[in-house]
Structures are given as structure tokens and as C-alpha cells.
JSON list of C-alpha atoms in Angstrom, two decimals:
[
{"chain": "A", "resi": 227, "resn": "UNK", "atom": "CA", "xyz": [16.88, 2.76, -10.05]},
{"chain": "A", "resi": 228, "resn": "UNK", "atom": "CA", "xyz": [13.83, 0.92, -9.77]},
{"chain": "A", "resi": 229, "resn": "UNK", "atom": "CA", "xyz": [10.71, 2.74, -10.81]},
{"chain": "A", "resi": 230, "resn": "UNK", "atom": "CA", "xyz": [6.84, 1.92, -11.24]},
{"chain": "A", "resi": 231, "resn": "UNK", "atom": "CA", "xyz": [4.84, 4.81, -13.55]},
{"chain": "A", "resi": 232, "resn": "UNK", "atom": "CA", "xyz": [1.73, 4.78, -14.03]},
{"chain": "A", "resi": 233, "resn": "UNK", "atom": "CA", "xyz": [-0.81, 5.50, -16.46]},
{"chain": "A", "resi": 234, "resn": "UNK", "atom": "CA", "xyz": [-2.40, 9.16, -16.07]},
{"chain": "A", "resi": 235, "resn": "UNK", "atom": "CA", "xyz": [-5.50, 10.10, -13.86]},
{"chain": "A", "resi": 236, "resn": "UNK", "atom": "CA", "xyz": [-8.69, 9.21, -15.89]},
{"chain": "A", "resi": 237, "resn": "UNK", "atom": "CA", "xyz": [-12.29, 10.82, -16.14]},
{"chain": "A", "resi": 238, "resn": "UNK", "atom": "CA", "xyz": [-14.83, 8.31, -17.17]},
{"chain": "A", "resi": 239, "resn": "UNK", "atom": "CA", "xyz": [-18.52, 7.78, -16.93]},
{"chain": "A", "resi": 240, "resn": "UNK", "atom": "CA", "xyz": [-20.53, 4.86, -15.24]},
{"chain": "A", "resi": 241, "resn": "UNK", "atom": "CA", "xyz": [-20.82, 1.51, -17.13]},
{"chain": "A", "resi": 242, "resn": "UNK", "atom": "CA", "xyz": [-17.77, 2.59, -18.74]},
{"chain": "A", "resi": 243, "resn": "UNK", "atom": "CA", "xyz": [-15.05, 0.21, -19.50]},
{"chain": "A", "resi": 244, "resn": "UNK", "atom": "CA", "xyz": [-11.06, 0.78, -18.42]},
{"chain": "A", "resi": 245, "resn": "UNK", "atom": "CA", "xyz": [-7.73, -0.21, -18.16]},
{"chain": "A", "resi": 246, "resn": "UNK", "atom": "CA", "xyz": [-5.00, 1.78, -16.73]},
{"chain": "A", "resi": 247, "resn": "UNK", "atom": "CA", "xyz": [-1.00, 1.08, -16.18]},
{"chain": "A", "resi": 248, "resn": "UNK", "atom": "CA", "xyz": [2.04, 0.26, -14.18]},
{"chain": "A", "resi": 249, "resn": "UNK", "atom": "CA", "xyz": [5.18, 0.55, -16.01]},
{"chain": "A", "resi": 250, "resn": "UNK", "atom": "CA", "xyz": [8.10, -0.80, -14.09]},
{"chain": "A", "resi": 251, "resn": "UNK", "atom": "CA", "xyz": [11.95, -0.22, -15.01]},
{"chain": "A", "resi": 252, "resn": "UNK", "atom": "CA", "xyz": [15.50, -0.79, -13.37]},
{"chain": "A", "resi": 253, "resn": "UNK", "atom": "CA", "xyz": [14.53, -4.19, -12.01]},
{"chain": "A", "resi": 254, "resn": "UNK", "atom": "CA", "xyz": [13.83, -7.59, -13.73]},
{"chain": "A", "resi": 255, "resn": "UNK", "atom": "CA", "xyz": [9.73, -6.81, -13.72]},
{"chain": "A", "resi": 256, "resn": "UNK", "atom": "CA", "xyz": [9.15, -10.53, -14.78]},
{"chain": "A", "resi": 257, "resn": "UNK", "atom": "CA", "xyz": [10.52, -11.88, -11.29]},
{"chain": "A", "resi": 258, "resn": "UNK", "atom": "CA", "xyz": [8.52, -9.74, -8.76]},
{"chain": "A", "resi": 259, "resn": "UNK", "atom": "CA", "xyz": [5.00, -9.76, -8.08]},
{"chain": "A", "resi": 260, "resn": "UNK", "atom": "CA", "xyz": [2.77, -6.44, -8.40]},
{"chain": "A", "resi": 261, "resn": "UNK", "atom": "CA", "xyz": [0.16, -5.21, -6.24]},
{"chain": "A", "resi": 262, "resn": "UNK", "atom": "CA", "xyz": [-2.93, -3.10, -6.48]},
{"chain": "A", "resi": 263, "resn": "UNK", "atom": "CA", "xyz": [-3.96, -1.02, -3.73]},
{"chain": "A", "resi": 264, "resn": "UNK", "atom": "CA", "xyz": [-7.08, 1.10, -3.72]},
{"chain": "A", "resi": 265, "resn": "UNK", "atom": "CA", "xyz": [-7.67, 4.57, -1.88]},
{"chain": "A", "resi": 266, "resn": "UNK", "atom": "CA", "xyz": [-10.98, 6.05, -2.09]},
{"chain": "A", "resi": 267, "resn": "UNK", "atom": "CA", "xyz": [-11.14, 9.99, -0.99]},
{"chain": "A", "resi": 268, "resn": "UNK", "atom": "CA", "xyz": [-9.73, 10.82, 2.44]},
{"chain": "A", "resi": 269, "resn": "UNK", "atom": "CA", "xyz": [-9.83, 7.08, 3.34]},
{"chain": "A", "resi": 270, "resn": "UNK", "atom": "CA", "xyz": [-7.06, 4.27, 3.84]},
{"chain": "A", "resi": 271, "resn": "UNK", "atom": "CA", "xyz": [-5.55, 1.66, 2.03]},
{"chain": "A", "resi": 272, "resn": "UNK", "atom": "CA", "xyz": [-7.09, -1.30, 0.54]},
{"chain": "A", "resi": 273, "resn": "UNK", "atom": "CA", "xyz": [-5.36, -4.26, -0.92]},
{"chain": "A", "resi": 274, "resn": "UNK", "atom": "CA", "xyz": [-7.46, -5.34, -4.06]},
{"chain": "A", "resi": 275, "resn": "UNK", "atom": "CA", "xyz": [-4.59, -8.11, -5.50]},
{"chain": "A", "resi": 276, "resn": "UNK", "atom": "CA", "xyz": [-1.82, -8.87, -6.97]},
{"chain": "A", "resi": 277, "resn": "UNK", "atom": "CA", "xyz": [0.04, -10.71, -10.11]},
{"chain": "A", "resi": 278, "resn": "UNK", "atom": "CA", "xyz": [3.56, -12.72, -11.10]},
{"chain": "A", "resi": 279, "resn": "UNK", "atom": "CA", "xyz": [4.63, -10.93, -14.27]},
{"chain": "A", "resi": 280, "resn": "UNK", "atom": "CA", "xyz": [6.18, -14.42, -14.72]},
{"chain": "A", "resi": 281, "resn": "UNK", "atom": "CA", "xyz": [3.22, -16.89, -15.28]},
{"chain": "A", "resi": 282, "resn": "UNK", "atom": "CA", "xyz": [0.87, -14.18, -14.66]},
{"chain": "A", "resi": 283, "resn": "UNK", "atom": "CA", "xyz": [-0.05, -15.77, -11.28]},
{"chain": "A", "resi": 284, "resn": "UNK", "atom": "CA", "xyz": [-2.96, -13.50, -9.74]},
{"chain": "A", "resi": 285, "resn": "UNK", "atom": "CA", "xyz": [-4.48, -13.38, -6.24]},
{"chain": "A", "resi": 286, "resn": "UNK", "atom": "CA", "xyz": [-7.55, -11.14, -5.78]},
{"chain": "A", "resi": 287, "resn": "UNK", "atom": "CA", "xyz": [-9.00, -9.95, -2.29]},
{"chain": "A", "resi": 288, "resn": "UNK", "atom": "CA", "xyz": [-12.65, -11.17, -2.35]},
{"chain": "A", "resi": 289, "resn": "UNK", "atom": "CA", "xyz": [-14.07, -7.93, -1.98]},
{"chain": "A", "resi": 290, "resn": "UNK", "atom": "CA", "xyz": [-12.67, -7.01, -5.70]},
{"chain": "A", "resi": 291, "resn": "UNK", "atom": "CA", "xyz": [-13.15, -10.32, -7.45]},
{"chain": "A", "resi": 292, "resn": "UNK", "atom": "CA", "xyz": [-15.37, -10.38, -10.32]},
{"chain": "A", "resi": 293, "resn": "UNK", "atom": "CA", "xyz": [-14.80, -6.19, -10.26]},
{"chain": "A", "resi": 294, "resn": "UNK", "atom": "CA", "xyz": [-11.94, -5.99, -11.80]},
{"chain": "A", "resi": 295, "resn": "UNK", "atom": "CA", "xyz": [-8.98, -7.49, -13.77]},
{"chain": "A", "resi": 296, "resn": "UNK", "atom": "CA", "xyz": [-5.50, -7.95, -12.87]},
{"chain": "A", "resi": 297, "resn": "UNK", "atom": "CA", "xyz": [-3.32, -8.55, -15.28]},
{"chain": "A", "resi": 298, "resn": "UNK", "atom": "CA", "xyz": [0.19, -7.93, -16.93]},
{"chain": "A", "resi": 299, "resn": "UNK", "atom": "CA", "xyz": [2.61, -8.32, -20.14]},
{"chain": "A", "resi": 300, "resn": "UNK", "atom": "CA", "xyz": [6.32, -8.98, -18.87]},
{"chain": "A", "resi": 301, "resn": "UNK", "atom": "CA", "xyz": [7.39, -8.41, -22.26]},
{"chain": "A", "resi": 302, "resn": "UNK", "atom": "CA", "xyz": [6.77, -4.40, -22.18]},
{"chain": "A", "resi": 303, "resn": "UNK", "atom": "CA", "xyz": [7.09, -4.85, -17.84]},
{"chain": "A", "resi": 304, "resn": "UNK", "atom": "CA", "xyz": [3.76, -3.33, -17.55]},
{"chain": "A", "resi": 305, "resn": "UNK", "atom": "CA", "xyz": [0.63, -4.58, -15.14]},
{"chain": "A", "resi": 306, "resn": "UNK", "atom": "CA", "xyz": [-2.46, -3.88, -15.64]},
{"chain": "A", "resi": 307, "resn": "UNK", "atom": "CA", "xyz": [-5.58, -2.81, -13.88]},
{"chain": "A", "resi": 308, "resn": "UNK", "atom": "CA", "xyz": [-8.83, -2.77, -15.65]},
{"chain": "A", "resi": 309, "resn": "UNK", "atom": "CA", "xyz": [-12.64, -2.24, -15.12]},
{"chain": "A", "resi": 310, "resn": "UNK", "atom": "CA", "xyz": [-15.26, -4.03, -17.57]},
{"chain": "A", "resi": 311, "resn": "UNK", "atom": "CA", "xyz": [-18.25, -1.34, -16.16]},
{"chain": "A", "resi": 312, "resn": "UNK", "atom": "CA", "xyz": [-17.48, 1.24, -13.89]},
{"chain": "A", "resi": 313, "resn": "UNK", "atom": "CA", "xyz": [-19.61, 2.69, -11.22]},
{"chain": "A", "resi": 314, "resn": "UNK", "atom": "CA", "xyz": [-19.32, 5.69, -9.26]},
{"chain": "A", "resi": 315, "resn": "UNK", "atom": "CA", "xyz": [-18.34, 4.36, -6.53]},
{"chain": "A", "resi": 316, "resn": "UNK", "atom": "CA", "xyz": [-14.70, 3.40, -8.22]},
{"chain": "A", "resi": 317, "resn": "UNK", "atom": "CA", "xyz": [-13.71, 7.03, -7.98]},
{"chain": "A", "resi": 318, "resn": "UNK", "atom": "CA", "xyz": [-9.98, 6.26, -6.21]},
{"chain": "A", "resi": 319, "resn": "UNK", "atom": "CA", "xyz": [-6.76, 6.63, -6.46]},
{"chain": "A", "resi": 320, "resn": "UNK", "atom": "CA", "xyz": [-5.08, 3.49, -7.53]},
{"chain": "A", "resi": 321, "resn": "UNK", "atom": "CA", "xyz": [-1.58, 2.82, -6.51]},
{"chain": "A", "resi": 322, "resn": "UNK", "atom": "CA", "xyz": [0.55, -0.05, -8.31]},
{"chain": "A", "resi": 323, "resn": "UNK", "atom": "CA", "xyz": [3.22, -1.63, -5.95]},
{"chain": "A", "resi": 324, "resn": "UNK", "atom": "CA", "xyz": [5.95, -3.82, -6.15]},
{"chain": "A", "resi": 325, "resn": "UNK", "atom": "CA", "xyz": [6.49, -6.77, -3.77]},
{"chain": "A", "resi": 326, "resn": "UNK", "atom": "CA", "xyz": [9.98, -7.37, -2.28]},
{"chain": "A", "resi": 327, "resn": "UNK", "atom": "CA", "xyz": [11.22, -10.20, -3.15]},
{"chain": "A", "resi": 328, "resn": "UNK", "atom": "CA", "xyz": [10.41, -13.67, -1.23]},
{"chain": "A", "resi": 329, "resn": "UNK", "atom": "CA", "xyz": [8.14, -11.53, 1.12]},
{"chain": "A", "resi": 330, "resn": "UNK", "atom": "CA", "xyz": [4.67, -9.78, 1.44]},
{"chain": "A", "resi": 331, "resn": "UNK", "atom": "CA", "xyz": [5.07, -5.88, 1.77]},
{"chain": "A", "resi": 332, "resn": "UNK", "atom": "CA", "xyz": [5.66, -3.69, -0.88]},
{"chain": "A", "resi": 333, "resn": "UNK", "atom": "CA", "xyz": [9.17, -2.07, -1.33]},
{"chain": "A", "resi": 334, "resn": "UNK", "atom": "CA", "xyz": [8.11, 0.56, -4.58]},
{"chain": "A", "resi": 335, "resn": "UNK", "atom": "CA", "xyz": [5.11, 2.05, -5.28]},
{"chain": "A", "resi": 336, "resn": "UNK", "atom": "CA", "xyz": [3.98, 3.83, -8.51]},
{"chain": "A", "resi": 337, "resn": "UNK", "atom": "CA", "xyz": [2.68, 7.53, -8.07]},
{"chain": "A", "resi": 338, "resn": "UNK", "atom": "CA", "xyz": [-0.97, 6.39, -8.30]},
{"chain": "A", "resi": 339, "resn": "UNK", "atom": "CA", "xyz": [-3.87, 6.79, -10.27]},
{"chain": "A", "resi": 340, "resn": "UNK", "atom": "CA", "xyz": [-6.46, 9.32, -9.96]},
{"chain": "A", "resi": 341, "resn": "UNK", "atom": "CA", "xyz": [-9.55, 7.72, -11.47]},
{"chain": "A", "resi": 342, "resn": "UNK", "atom": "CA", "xyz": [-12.72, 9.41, -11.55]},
{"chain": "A", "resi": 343, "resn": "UNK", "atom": "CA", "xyz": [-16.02, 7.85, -12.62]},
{"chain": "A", "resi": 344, "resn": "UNK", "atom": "CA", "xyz": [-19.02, 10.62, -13.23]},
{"chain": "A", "resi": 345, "resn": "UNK", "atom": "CA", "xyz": [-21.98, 11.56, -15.14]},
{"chain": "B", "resi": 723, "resn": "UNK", "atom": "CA", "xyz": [-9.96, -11.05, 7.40]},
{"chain": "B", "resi": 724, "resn": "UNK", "atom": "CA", "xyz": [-7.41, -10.28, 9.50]},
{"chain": "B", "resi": 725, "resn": "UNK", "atom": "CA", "xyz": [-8.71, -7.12, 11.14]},
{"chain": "B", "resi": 726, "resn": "UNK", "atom": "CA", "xyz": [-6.10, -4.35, 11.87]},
{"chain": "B", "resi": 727, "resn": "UNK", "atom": "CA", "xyz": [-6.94, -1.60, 14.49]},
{"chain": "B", "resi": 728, "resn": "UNK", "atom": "CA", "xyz": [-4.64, 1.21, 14.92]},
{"chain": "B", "resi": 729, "resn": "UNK", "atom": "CA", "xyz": [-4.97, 4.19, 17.44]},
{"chain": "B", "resi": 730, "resn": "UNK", "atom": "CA", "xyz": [-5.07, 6.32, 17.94]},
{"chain": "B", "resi": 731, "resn": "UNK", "atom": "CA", "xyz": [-6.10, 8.02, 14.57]},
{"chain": "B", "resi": 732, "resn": "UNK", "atom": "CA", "xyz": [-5.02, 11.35, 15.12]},
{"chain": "B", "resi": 733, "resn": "UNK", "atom": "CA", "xyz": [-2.06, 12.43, 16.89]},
{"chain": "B", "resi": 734, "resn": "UNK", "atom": "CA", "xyz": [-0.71, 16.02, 17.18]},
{"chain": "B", "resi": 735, "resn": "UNK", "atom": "CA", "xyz": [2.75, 16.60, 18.75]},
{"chain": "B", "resi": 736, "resn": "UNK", "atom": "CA", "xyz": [5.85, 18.52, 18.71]},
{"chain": "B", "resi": 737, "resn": "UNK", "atom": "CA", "xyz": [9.08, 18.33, 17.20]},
{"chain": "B", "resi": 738, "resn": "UNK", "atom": "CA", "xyz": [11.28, 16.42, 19.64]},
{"chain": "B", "resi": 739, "resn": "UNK", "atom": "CA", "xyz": [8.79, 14.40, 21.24]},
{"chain": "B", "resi": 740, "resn": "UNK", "atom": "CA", "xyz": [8.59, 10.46, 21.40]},
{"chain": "B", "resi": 741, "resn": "UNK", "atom": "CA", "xyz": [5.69, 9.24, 19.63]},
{"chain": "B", "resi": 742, "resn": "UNK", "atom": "CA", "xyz": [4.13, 5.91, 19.67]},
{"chain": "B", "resi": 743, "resn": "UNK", "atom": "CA", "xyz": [1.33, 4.25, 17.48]},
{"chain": "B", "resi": 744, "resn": "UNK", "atom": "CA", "xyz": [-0.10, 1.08, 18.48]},
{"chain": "B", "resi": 745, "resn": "UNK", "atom": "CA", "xyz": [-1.51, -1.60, 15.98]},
{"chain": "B", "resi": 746, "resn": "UNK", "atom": "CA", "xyz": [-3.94, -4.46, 17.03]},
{"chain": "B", "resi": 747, "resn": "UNK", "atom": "CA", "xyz": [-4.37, -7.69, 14.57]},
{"chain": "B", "resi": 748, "resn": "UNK", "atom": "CA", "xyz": [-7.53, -9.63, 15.20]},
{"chain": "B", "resi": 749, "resn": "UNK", "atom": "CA", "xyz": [-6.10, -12.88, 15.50]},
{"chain": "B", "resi": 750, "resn": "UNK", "atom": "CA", "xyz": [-2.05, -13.68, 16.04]},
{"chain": "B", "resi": 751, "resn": "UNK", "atom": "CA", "xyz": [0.39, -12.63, 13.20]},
{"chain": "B", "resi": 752, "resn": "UNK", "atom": "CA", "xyz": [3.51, -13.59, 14.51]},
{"chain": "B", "resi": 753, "resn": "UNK", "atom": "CA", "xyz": [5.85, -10.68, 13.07]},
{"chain": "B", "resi": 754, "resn": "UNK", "atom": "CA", "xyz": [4.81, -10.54, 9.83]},
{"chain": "B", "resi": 755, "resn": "UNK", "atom": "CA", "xyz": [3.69, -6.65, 10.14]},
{"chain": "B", "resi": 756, "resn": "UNK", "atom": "CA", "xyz": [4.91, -3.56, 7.65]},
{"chain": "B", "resi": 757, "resn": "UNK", "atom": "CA", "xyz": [4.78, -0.08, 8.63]},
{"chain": "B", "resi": 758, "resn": "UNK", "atom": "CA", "xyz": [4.23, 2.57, 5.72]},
{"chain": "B", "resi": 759, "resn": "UNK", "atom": "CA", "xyz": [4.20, 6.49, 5.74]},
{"chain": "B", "resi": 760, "resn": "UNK", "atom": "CA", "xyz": [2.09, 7.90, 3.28]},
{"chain": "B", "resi": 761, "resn": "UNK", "atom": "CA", "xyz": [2.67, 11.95, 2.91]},
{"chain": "B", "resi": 762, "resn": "UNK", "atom": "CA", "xyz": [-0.18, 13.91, 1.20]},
{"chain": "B", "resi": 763, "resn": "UNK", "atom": "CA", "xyz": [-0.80, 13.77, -2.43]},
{"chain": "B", "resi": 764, "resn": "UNK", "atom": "CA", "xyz": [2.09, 11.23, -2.57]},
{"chain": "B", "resi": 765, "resn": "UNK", "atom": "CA", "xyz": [2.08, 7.20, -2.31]},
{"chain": "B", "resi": 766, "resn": "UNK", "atom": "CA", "xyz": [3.24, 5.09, 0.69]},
{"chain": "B", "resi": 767, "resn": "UNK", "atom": "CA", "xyz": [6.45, 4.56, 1.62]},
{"chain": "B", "resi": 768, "resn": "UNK", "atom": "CA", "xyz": [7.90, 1.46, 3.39]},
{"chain": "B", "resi": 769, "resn": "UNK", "atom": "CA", "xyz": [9.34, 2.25, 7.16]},
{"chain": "B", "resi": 770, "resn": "UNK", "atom": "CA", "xyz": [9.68, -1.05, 8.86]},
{"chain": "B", "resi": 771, "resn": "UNK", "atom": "CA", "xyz": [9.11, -5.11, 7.72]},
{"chain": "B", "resi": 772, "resn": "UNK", "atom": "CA", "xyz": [9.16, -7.77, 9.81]},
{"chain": "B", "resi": 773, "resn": "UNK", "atom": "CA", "xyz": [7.20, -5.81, 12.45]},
{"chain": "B", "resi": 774, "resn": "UNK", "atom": "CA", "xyz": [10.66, -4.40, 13.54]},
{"chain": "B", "resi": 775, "resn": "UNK", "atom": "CA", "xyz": [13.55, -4.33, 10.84]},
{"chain": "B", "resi": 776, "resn": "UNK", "atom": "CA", "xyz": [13.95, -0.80, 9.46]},
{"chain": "B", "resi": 777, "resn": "UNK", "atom": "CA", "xyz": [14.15, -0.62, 5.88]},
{"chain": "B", "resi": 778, "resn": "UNK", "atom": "CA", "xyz": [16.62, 0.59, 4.27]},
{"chain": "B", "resi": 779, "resn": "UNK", "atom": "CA", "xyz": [17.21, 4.50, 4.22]},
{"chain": "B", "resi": 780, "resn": "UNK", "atom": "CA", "xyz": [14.70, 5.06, 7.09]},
{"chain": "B", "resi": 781, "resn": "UNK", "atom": "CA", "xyz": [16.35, 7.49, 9.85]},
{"chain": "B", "resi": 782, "resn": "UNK", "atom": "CA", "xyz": [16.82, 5.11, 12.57]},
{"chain": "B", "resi": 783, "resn": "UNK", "atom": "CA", "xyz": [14.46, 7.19, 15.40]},
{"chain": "B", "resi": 784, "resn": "UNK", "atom": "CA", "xyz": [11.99, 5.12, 13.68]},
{"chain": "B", "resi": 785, "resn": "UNK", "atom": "CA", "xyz": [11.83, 1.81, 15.60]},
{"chain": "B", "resi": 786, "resn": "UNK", "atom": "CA", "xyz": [9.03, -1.38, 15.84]},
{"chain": "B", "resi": 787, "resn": "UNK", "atom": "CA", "xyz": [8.00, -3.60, 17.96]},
{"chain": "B", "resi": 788, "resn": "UNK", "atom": "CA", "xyz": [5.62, -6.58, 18.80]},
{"chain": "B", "resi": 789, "resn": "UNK", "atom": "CA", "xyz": [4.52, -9.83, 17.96]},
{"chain": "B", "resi": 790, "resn": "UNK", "atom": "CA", "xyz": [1.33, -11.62, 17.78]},
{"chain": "B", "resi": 791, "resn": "UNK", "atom": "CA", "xyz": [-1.41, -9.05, 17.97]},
{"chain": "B", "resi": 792, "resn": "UNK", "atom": "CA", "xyz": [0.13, -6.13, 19.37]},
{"chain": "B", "resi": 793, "resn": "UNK", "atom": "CA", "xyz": [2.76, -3.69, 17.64]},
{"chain": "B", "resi": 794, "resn": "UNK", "atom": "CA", "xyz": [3.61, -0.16, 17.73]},
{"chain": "B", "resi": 795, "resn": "UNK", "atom": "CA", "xyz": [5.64, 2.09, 15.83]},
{"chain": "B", "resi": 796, "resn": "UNK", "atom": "CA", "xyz": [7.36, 4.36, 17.85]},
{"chain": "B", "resi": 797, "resn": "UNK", "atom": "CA", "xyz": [9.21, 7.60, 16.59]},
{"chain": "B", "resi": 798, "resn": "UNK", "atom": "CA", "xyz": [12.33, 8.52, 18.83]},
{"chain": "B", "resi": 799, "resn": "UNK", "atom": "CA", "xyz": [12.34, 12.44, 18.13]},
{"chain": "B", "resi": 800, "resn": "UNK", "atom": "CA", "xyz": [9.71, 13.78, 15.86]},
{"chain": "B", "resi": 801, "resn": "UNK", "atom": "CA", "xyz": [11.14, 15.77, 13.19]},
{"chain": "B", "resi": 802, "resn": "UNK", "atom": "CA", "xyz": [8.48, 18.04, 11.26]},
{"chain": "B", "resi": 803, "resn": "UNK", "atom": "CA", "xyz": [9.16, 16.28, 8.54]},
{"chain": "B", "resi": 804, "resn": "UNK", "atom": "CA", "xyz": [7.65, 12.98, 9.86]},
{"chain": "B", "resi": 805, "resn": "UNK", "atom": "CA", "xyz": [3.95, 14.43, 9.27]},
{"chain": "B", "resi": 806, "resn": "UNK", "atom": "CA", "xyz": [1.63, 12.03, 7.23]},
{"chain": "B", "resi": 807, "resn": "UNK", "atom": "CA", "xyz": [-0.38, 9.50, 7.84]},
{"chain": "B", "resi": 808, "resn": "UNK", "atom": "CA", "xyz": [1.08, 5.93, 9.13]},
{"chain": "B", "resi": 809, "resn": "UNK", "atom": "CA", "xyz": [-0.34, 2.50, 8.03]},
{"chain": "B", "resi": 810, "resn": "UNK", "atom": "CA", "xyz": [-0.04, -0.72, 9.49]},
{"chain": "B", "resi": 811, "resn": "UNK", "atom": "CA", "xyz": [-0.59, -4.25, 7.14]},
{"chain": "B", "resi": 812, "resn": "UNK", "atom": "CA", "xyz": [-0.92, -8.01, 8.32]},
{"chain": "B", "resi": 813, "resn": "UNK", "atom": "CA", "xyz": [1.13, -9.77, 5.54]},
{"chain": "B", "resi": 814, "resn": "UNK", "atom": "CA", "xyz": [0.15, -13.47, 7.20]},
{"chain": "B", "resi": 815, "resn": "UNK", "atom": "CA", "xyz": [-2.90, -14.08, 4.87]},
{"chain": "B", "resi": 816, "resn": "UNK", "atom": "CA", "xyz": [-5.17, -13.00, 1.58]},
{"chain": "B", "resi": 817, "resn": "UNK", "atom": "CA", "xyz": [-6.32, -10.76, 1.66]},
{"chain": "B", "resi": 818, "resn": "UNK", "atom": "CA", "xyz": [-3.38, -8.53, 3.26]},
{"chain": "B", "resi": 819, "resn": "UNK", "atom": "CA", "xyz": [-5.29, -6.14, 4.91]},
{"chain": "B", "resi": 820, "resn": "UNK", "atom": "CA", "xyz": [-3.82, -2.07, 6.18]},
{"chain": "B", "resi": 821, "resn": "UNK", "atom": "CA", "xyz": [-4.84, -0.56, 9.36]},
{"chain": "B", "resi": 822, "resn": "UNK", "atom": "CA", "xyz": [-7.20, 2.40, 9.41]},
{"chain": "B", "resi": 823, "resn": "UNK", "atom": "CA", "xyz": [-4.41, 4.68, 9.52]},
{"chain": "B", "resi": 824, "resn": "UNK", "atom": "CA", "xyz": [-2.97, 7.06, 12.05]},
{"chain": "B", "resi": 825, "resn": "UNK", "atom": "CA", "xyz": [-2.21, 11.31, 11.11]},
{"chain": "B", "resi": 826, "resn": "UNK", "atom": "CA", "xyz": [0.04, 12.64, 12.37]},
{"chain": "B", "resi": 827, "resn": "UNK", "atom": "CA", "xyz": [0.65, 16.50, 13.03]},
{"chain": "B", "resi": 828, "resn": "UNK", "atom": "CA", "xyz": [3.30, 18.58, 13.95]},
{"chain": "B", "resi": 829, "resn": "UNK", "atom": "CA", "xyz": [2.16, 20.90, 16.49]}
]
């Protein structure tokens, strides 16, 4: 069964640093990219980027380059999210997602994480 | 970026009726549209890829349509447990861009 779980919901405080986690199982993680997807309170869905596990291949939307990192380890199948210097306006839920294979959309998603950045 | 307009945003019908939602791309995408559900407190869930092929598991009153700029989802027979929100994305170019989203209540 293939499964993405992620890190749990953080509480941080602006200029903060952090990195939070998508664990994926049942499925050869180094062979399918991973998305992030932002979703800031009672709003939609934004597409922030996305890695190859394999050759750690990353694609950012322009809106999030330069504010945060994408990255993964295919060795423990786990991406990576991560934040040099937070600001308030990060407060989201971030959702990890798995690309089907030879396409665009995303077939799995992880069960998000809540992160929450106040002083 | 490929702009995505969906409408309406709210929608509030009963159980048995048919129920469309209608998804504008600012510039042609061809057919390369996905469909998600996202229920409250709980991540998306893939409906339809391909602007029109169901995916698998989906109950099959659940049906797409379109090409190009226009697309709509269209729900046979609402059942009440089809509430949530609905989400359109482009998946032609970076960034791949979602649709504002459409609710949708059961009356």
C-alpha cells in the first residue's frame, strides 16, 4: 500500500529556521517525483515544487524560490521541506504528494502539515 | 501562469441531483486537466486525469469533460457523501497551477 506520512504539525516563531517530512513506503520512492503543495487558512491549493528522489531533480514555482528548500534522501524515502527564516505569513498546511508516474497530477498525498509561525 | 477559473465557488444541492462545475484555463491546455476532492481537515484526493479518465476507485457518476480552455466536472447523482471542496489543476506548464476551488454542500 503506498503511503506518504508526514512530519507532525509545528509551532515556531518568525526568523525561525525549519524542516519538516514526507515519509513514503510501499512504492519504490526513488523512481517518483514528490510535490509540495501549500494551503494557507480557508484558502486553495498552491503548487510550491517538486523533486526526483532519484538525482534529486527539483523544480520550484517562482513564487517560492529562494523561500524555501526542496529536497530529499532516497536512501530513508523521505523529502523534505524546509524554511531558512520563517515569517508569519508561512502559517499553512503543507501537503507532500506523490506524482504518478510519467505524468503531472498527483496520485497520493501525505496527511499534511500544520505549520504555524507566531510570536 | 496558467490562470485557472472555476465557478461557481459555492454550490448547494441535493442528494440526487446532477451537478456540474466548470473550469476555465487562461490560455489552451489541451487535456492535460486533474480534478481533486479535498474533504475537510483531510488532503486531496485524485477524481479524474486527463481532463476525463476517472481514476481508479472513483464511483463512476463522476464524469469530465473538455479540452482546451473549458472543462467541467460533472457529478451524475449527488450522494451526501460527495461534500468538499473540488479543485481543478493545469498540468501543461511550471508552475502547475489549482483552480480557486468550488464547495460543495448537500442541501
Amino acid at each position: 500500500e503506498v503511503q506518504l506520512v508526514q512530519s507532525a504539525a509545528e509551532v515556531q516563531k518568525p526568523g525561525e529556521s525549519l524542516k519538516i517530512s514526507c515519509k513514503g513506503s510501499g512504492y519504490s520512492f526513488g523512481n517518483y517525483w514528490i510535490g509540495w503543495v501549500r494551503q494557507m487558512p480557508g484558502k486553495g491549493l498552491e503548487w510550491m515544487g517538486i523533486i526526483y528522489p532519484g538525482d534529486s531533480d527539483t523544480r520550484y514555482n517562482p513564487s517560492f524560490k529562494g523561500q524555501v528548500a526542496i529536497s530529499a534522501d532516497k536512501s530513508i524515502s523521505t523529502a523534505y521541506l524546509q524554511w531558512p527564516s520563517l515569517k508569519a505569513s508561512d502559517t499553512a498546511i503543507y501537503y507532500c504528494a506523490r506524482r504518478a508516474i510519467s505524468s503531472e497530477w498527483f496520485d497520493f498525498w501525505g496527511q499534511g502539515t500544520l505549520v504555524t509561525v507566531s510570536s | 501562469d496558467i490562470q485557472l477559473t472555476q465557478s461557481p465557488s459555492f454550490l448547494s444541492a441535493s442528494v440526487g441531483d446532477r451537478v456540474t462545475i466548470t473550469c476555465r484555463a487562461s490560455q489552451g491546455i489541451s487535456s492535460h486537466l486533474a480534478w481533486y476532492q479535498q474533504k475537510p481537515g483531510k488532503a486531496p484526493n485524485l477524481l479524474m486525469y486527463a481532463a476525463s479518465t476517472l481514476q481508479s476507485g472513483v464511483p463512476s457518476r463522476f464524469s469530465g469533460s473538455g479540452s482546451g480552455t473549458e472543462f467541467t466536472l460533472t457529478i451524475s447523482s449527488l450522494q451526501p457523501e460527495d461534500f468538499g471542496t473540488y479543485y481543478c489543476q493545469q498540468l501543461t506548464s511550471y508552475p502547475l497551477t489549482f483552480g480557486g476551488g468550488t464547495k460543495v454542500e448537500i442541501k
